Amino acid sequence: DCKKWLVAKKWSVMGTYANNPRWIVRSSFKNKRYTARWYRRKNVKEDPWVSLEDHGRSWNRGGILYGGKSWGNWHAASILPLHEGADVYIRNKAPKIRDCSLIDGGGWKLVRHVPGRMKWHPARDHLRGTAKYGTPSKSVSAAPWSIKFDKTPFNEFLF
C-alpha cells in the first residue's frame, strides 16, 4: 500500500553483513539519509533482512520491509497482512502512487511481490535477482512472484 517504504543504493543492500549499519537514502520513516542495522549473511537463506530502523527494533514493530525464504512469525505478521504485502522495485536512476513506482522521482521497475499474508518472499537468492517464480501481476493479492533482474542495470532498491 506504499505506506512504508525505503530507498537504498544497491551497494548498501548487497555485500555480506550482520547487524551492521547500512545507508538508507530516504524512507517513509525519515526524509533524509540515515543508517539502519540489517542482515545479509552468507549462507543464511532468509537474508537479507531490510528494515526502516535497526533490525532488533523492527522485527516485531512492522518495520521489516524485506525478508526471504518464506520466513513467517512476527517478521511477517507485523507488516504483511496490514499493508497488502510487500514489493521490491529497482531502477537505474536517471532523472513514474498505488504501485509505488512514482516514489522519489519515479523510474522504478517492480521485480518481486509477496501478498499481504503471513510469509515473506520465497526467494533464496539474497536479492541477487536470480530467482524467478510465480506469474507477474499488478494485483496486490497475487501469489508471490519474482522476475530475474540480475542482468538489469540498476543502482537503487525501493522496498
PDB file of C-alpha atoms in Angstrom:
ATOM      1  CA  ASP A   1       0.000   0.000   0.000  1.00  0.00           C
ATOM      2  CA  CYS A   2       3.110   2.245  -0.238  1.00  0.00           C
ATOM      3  CA  LYS A   3       2.730   3.481   3.341  1.00  0.00           C
ATOM      4  CA  LYS A   4       6.062   2.011   4.446  1.00  0.00           C
ATOM      5  CA  TRP A   5       8.990   2.166   2.032  1.00  0.00           C
ATOM      6  CA  LEU A   6      12.680   2.905   1.784  1.00  0.00           C
ATOM      7  CA  VAL A   7      15.167   3.746  -0.952  1.00  0.00           C
ATOM      8  CA  ALA A   8      18.661   2.291  -0.703  1.00  0.00           C
ATOM      9  CA  LYS A   9      21.585   2.243  -3.073  1.00  0.00           C
ATOM     10  CA  LYS A  10      22.405  -1.163  -4.492  1.00  0.00           C
ATOM     11  CA  TRP A  11      25.842  -1.102  -2.845  1.00  0.00           C
ATOM     12  CA  SER A  12      24.175  -0.599   0.549  1.00  0.00           C
ATOM     13  CA  VAL A  13      21.927  -3.655   0.147  1.00  0.00           C
ATOM     14  CA  MET A  14      24.439  -6.039  -1.413  1.00  0.00           C
ATOM     15  CA  GLY A  15      27.533  -7.449   0.279  1.00  0.00           C
ATOM     16  CA  THR A  16      27.829  -9.531   3.435  1.00  0.00           C
ATOM     17  CA  TYR A  17      26.989  -8.045   6.829  1.00  0.00           C
ATOM     18  CA  ALA A  18      25.380  -8.963  10.155  1.00  0.00           C
ATOM     19  CA  ASN A  19      23.737  -6.290  12.291  1.00  0.00           C
ATOM     20  CA  ASN A  20      25.818  -3.631  10.555  1.00  0.00           C
ATOM     21  CA  PRO A  21      24.687  -0.091   9.706  1.00  0.00           C
ATOM     22  CA  ARG A  22      23.563   0.218   6.069  1.00  0.00           C
ATOM     23  CA  TRP A  23      22.786   3.523   4.367  1.00  0.00           C
ATOM     24  CA  ILE A  24      19.194   4.434   3.505  1.00  0.00           C
ATOM     25  CA  VAL A  25      18.732   7.313   1.041  1.00  0.00           C
ATOM     26  CA  ARG A  26      15.265   8.203   2.379  1.00  0.00           C
ATOM     27  CA  SER A  27      12.172   6.422   3.600  1.00  0.00           C
ATOM     28  CA  SER A  28       8.618   6.768   4.816  1.00  0.00           C
ATOM     29  CA  PHE A  29      10.212   6.988   8.289  1.00  0.00           C
ATOM     30  CA  LYS A  30      12.775   9.738   7.551  1.00  0.00           C
ATOM     31  CA  ASN A  31      13.019  12.035   4.551  1.00  0.00           C
ATOM     32  CA  LYS A  32      16.809  12.189   4.775  1.00  0.00           C
ATOM     33  CA  ARG A  33      19.831   9.912   4.640  1.00  0.00           C
ATOM     34  CA  TYR A  34      20.378   7.681   7.678  1.00  0.00           C
ATOM     35  CA  THR A  35      21.510   4.174   8.638  1.00  0.00           C
ATOM     36  CA  ALA A  36      19.785   1.079   9.976  1.00  0.00           C
ATOM     37  CA  ARG A  37      21.321  -2.222  11.093  1.00  0.00           C
ATOM     38  CA  TRP A  38      20.450  -5.020   8.661  1.00  0.00           C
ATOM     39  CA  TYR A  39      21.465  -8.621   7.976  1.00  0.00           C
ATOM     40  CA  ARG A  40      22.761 -10.218   4.774  1.00  0.00           C
ATOM     41  CA  ARG A  41      24.817 -13.161   5.972  1.00  0.00           C
ATOM     42  CA  LYS A  42      26.470 -15.708   3.748  1.00  0.00           C
ATOM     43  CA  ASN A  43      24.554 -18.996   3.531  1.00  0.00           C
ATOM     44  CA  VAL A  44      21.569 -17.730   5.572  1.00  0.00           C
ATOM     45  CA  LYS A  45      18.741 -18.187   3.080  1.00  0.00           C
ATOM     46  CA  GLU A  46      16.162 -15.911   4.769  1.00  0.00           C
ATOM     47  CA  ASP A  47      18.556 -12.966   4.400  1.00  0.00           C
ATOM     48  CA  PRO A  48      18.689 -10.172   3.631  1.00  0.00           C
ATOM     49  CA  TRP A  49      16.565  -8.504   6.284  1.00  0.00           C
ATOM     50  CA  VAL A  50      15.879  -4.916   5.223  1.00  0.00           C
ATOM     51  CA  SER A  51      14.132  -2.619   7.697  1.00  0.00           C
ATOM     52  CA  LEU A  52      13.196   1.013   8.318  1.00  0.00           C
ATOM     53  CA  GLU A  53      15.101   1.019  11.615  1.00  0.00           C
ATOM     54  CA  ASP A  54      17.622  -1.353  13.182  1.00  0.00           C
ATOM     55  CA  HIS A  55      16.509  -4.972  12.749  1.00  0.00           C
ATOM     56  CA  GLY A  56      16.294  -5.505  16.513  1.00  0.00           C
ATOM     57  CA  ARG A  57      13.747  -2.690  16.859  1.00  0.00           C
ATOM     58  CA  SER A  58      11.855  -3.516  13.664  1.00  0.00           C
ATOM     59  CA  TRP A  59      11.091  -7.234  13.561  1.00  0.00           C
ATOM     60  CA  ASN A  60       8.032  -7.068  15.829  1.00  0.00           C
ATOM     61  CA  ARG A  61       7.004  -3.442  15.175  1.00  0.00           C
ATOM     62  CA  GLY A  62       6.133  -3.638  11.481  1.00  0.00           C
ATOM     63  CA  GLY A  63       9.403  -2.160  10.283  1.00  0.00           C
ATOM     64  CA  ILE A  64      10.778  -5.093   8.266  1.00  0.00           C
ATOM     65  CA  LEU A  65      10.374  -4.363   4.548  1.00  0.00           C
ATOM     66  CA  TYR A  66      12.127  -7.411   3.086  1.00  0.00           C
ATOM     67  CA  GLY A  67      12.841 -10.981   4.127  1.00  0.00           C
ATOM     68  CA  GLY A  68      13.340 -14.192   2.165  1.00  0.00           C
ATOM     69  CA  LYS A  69      12.841 -17.975   2.254  1.00  0.00           C
ATOM     70  CA  SER A  70       9.090 -17.613   3.069  1.00  0.00           C
ATOM     71  CA  TRP A  71      10.039 -16.703   6.643  1.00  0.00           C
ATOM     72  CA  GLY A  72       6.979 -16.172   8.864  1.00  0.00           C
ATOM     73  CA  ASN A  73       6.489 -15.329  12.540  1.00  0.00           C
ATOM     74  CA  TRP A  74       6.359 -11.689  13.698  1.00  0.00           C
ATOM     75  CA  HIS A  75       8.781 -10.668  10.976  1.00  0.00           C
ATOM     76  CA  ALA A  76       5.847 -11.143   8.566  1.00  0.00           C
ATOM     77  CA  ALA A  77       2.769 -10.901  10.820  1.00  0.00           C
ATOM     78  CA  SER A  78       3.536  -7.365  11.980  1.00  0.00           C
ATOM     79  CA  ILE A  79       3.539  -5.881   8.464  1.00  0.00           C
ATOM     80  CA  LEU A  80       2.495  -8.077   5.511  1.00  0.00           C
ATOM     81  CA  PRO A  81      -1.207  -8.591   6.360  1.00  0.00           C
ATOM     82  CA  LEU A  82      -1.554  -4.931   7.382  1.00  0.00           C
ATOM     83  CA  HIS A  83      -0.024  -3.396   4.241  1.00  0.00           C
ATOM     84  CA  GLU A  84      -1.214  -5.564   1.321  1.00  0.00           C
ATOM     85  CA  GLY A  85       2.059  -7.476   1.170  1.00  0.00           C
ATOM     86  CA  ALA A  86       5.467  -6.234   0.113  1.00  0.00           C
ATOM     87  CA  ASP A  87       7.136  -5.456  -3.199  1.00  0.00           C
ATOM     88  CA  VAL A  88      10.674  -4.884  -4.457  1.00  0.00           C
ATOM     89  CA  TYR A  89      11.374  -2.346  -7.201  1.00  0.00           C
ATOM     90  CA  ILE A  90      14.676  -1.488  -8.850  1.00  0.00           C
ATOM     91  CA  ARG A  91      15.768   1.407 -11.052  1.00  0.00           C
ATOM     92  CA  ASN A  92      18.799   2.796 -12.723  1.00  0.00           C
ATOM     93  CA  LYS A  93      18.277   6.344 -11.524  1.00  0.00           C
ATOM     94  CA  ALA A  94      18.429   8.734 -14.353  1.00  0.00           C
ATOM     95  CA  PRO A  95      16.432  11.508 -13.880  1.00  0.00           C
ATOM     96  CA  LYS A  96       6.704   7.441 -12.558  1.00  0.00           C
ATOM     97  CA  ILE A  97       1.347   6.113  -6.228  1.00  0.00           C
ATOM     98  CA  ARG A  98      -0.549   2.971  -5.562  1.00  0.00           C
ATOM     99  CA  ASP A  99       2.107   0.914  -7.316  1.00  0.00           C
ATOM    100  CA  CYS A 100       4.907   2.931  -5.637  1.00  0.00           C
ATOM    101  CA  SER A 101       6.722   3.487  -8.953  1.00  0.00           C
ATOM    102  CA  LEU A 102       6.470   7.287  -8.576  1.00  0.00           C
ATOM    103  CA  ILE A 103       8.266   7.493  -5.215  1.00  0.00           C
ATOM    104  CA  ASP A 104      11.390   9.668  -5.186  1.00  0.00           C
ATOM    105  CA  GLY A 105      11.086  10.826  -8.796  1.00  0.00           C
ATOM    106  CA  GLY A 106       9.979   7.558 -10.394  1.00  0.00           C
ATOM    107  CA  GLY A 107      11.745   5.236 -12.793  1.00  0.00           C
ATOM    108  CA  TRP A 108      11.130   2.134 -10.645  1.00  0.00           C
ATOM    109  CA  LYS A 109      10.516  -1.338 -12.079  1.00  0.00           C
ATOM    110  CA  LEU A 110       8.549  -3.843  -9.984  1.00  0.00           C
ATOM    111  CA  VAL A 111      10.568  -7.071  -9.893  1.00  0.00           C
ATOM    112  CA  ARG A 112       9.272  -9.003  -6.873  1.00  0.00           C
ATOM    113  CA  HIS A 113       5.983  -9.236  -4.952  1.00  0.00           C
ATOM    114  CA  VAL A 114       4.548 -11.072  -1.957  1.00  0.00           C
ATOM    115  CA  PRO A 115       0.884 -10.636  -0.939  1.00  0.00           C
ATOM    116  CA  GLY A 116      -0.394  -9.439   2.436  1.00  0.00           C
ATOM    117  CA  ARG A 117      -0.320 -12.795   4.147  1.00  0.00           C
ATOM    118  CA  MET A 118       1.862 -14.284   6.846  1.00  0.00           C
ATOM    119  CA  LYS A 119       5.072 -15.201   4.971  1.00  0.00           C
ATOM    120  CA  TRP A 120       7.882 -13.276   3.271  1.00  0.00           C
ATOM    121  CA  HIS A 121       9.278 -13.785  -0.216  1.00  0.00           C
ATOM    122  CA  PRO A 122      10.145 -17.416  -1.094  1.00  0.00           C
ATOM    123  CA  ALA A 123      13.324 -16.196  -2.826  1.00  0.00           C
ATOM    124  CA  ARG A 124      16.645 -17.552  -1.579  1.00  0.00           C
ATOM    125  CA  ASP A 125      18.901 -15.520  -3.860  1.00  0.00           C
ATOM    126  CA  HIS A 126      19.932 -12.850  -1.322  1.00  0.00           C
ATOM    127  CA  LEU A 127      18.359 -10.196  -3.620  1.00  0.00           C
ATOM    128  CA  ARG A 128      20.844 -11.006  -6.394  1.00  0.00           C
ATOM    129  CA  GLY A 129      17.912 -11.109  -8.862  1.00  0.00           C
ATOM    130  CA  THR A 130      18.489 -14.701  -9.960  1.00  0.00           C
ATOM    131  CA  ALA A 131      15.179 -16.087  -8.604  1.00  0.00           C
ATOM    132  CA  LYS A 132      12.242 -16.442 -10.989  1.00  0.00           C
ATOM    133  CA  TYR A 133       8.917 -17.809  -9.761  1.00  0.00           C
ATOM    134  CA  GLY A 134       5.175 -17.221  -9.992  1.00  0.00           C
ATOM    135  CA  THR A 135       3.347 -15.072 -12.530  1.00  0.00           C
ATOM    136  CA  PRO A 136       3.991 -11.304 -12.514  1.00  0.00           C
ATOM    137  CA  SER A 137       0.840  -9.313 -11.778  1.00  0.00           C
ATOM    138  CA  LYS A 138      -0.139  -5.800 -10.682  1.00  0.00           C
ATOM    139  CA  SER A 139      -2.713  -7.224  -8.240  1.00  0.00           C
ATOM    140  CA  VAL A 140      -1.820  -6.758  -4.554  1.00  0.00           C
ATOM    141  CA  SER A 141      -3.428 -10.124  -3.812  1.00  0.00           C
ATOM    142  CA  ALA A 142      -1.437 -12.005  -6.473  1.00  0.00           C
ATOM    143  CA  ALA A 143       0.553 -15.034  -5.381  1.00  0.00           C
ATOM    144  CA  PRO A 144       4.276 -14.441  -4.716  1.00  0.00           C
ATOM    145  CA  TRP A 145       6.287 -13.794  -7.864  1.00  0.00           C
ATOM    146  CA  SER A 146       9.691 -12.612  -8.977  1.00  0.00           C
ATOM    147  CA  ILE A 147      11.334 -11.907 -12.297  1.00  0.00           C
ATOM    148  CA  LYS A 148      15.063 -12.196 -12.904  1.00  0.00           C
ATOM    149  CA  PHE A 149      16.854  -8.865 -12.630  1.00  0.00           C
ATOM    150  CA  ASP A 150      20.473  -9.917 -12.212  1.00  0.00           C
ATOM    151  CA  LYS A 151      21.291  -8.718 -15.752  1.00  0.00           C
ATOM    152  CA  THR A 152      19.214  -5.496 -15.485  1.00  0.00           C
ATOM    153  CA  PRO A 153      21.294  -2.353 -14.907  1.00  0.00           C
ATOM    154  CA  PHE A 154      20.236  -0.602 -11.681  1.00  0.00           C
ATOM    155  CA  ASN A 155      21.839   1.179  -8.764  1.00  0.00           C
ATOM    156  CA  GLU A 156      18.986   1.591  -6.240  1.00  0.00           C
ATOM    157  CA  PHE A 157      16.368  -0.553  -4.484  1.00  0.00           C
ATOM    158  CA  LEU A 158      12.918   0.562  -3.286  1.00  0.00           C
ATOM    159  CA  PHE A 159      11.325  -1.649  -0.629  1.00  0.00           C
TER     160      PHE A 159
END
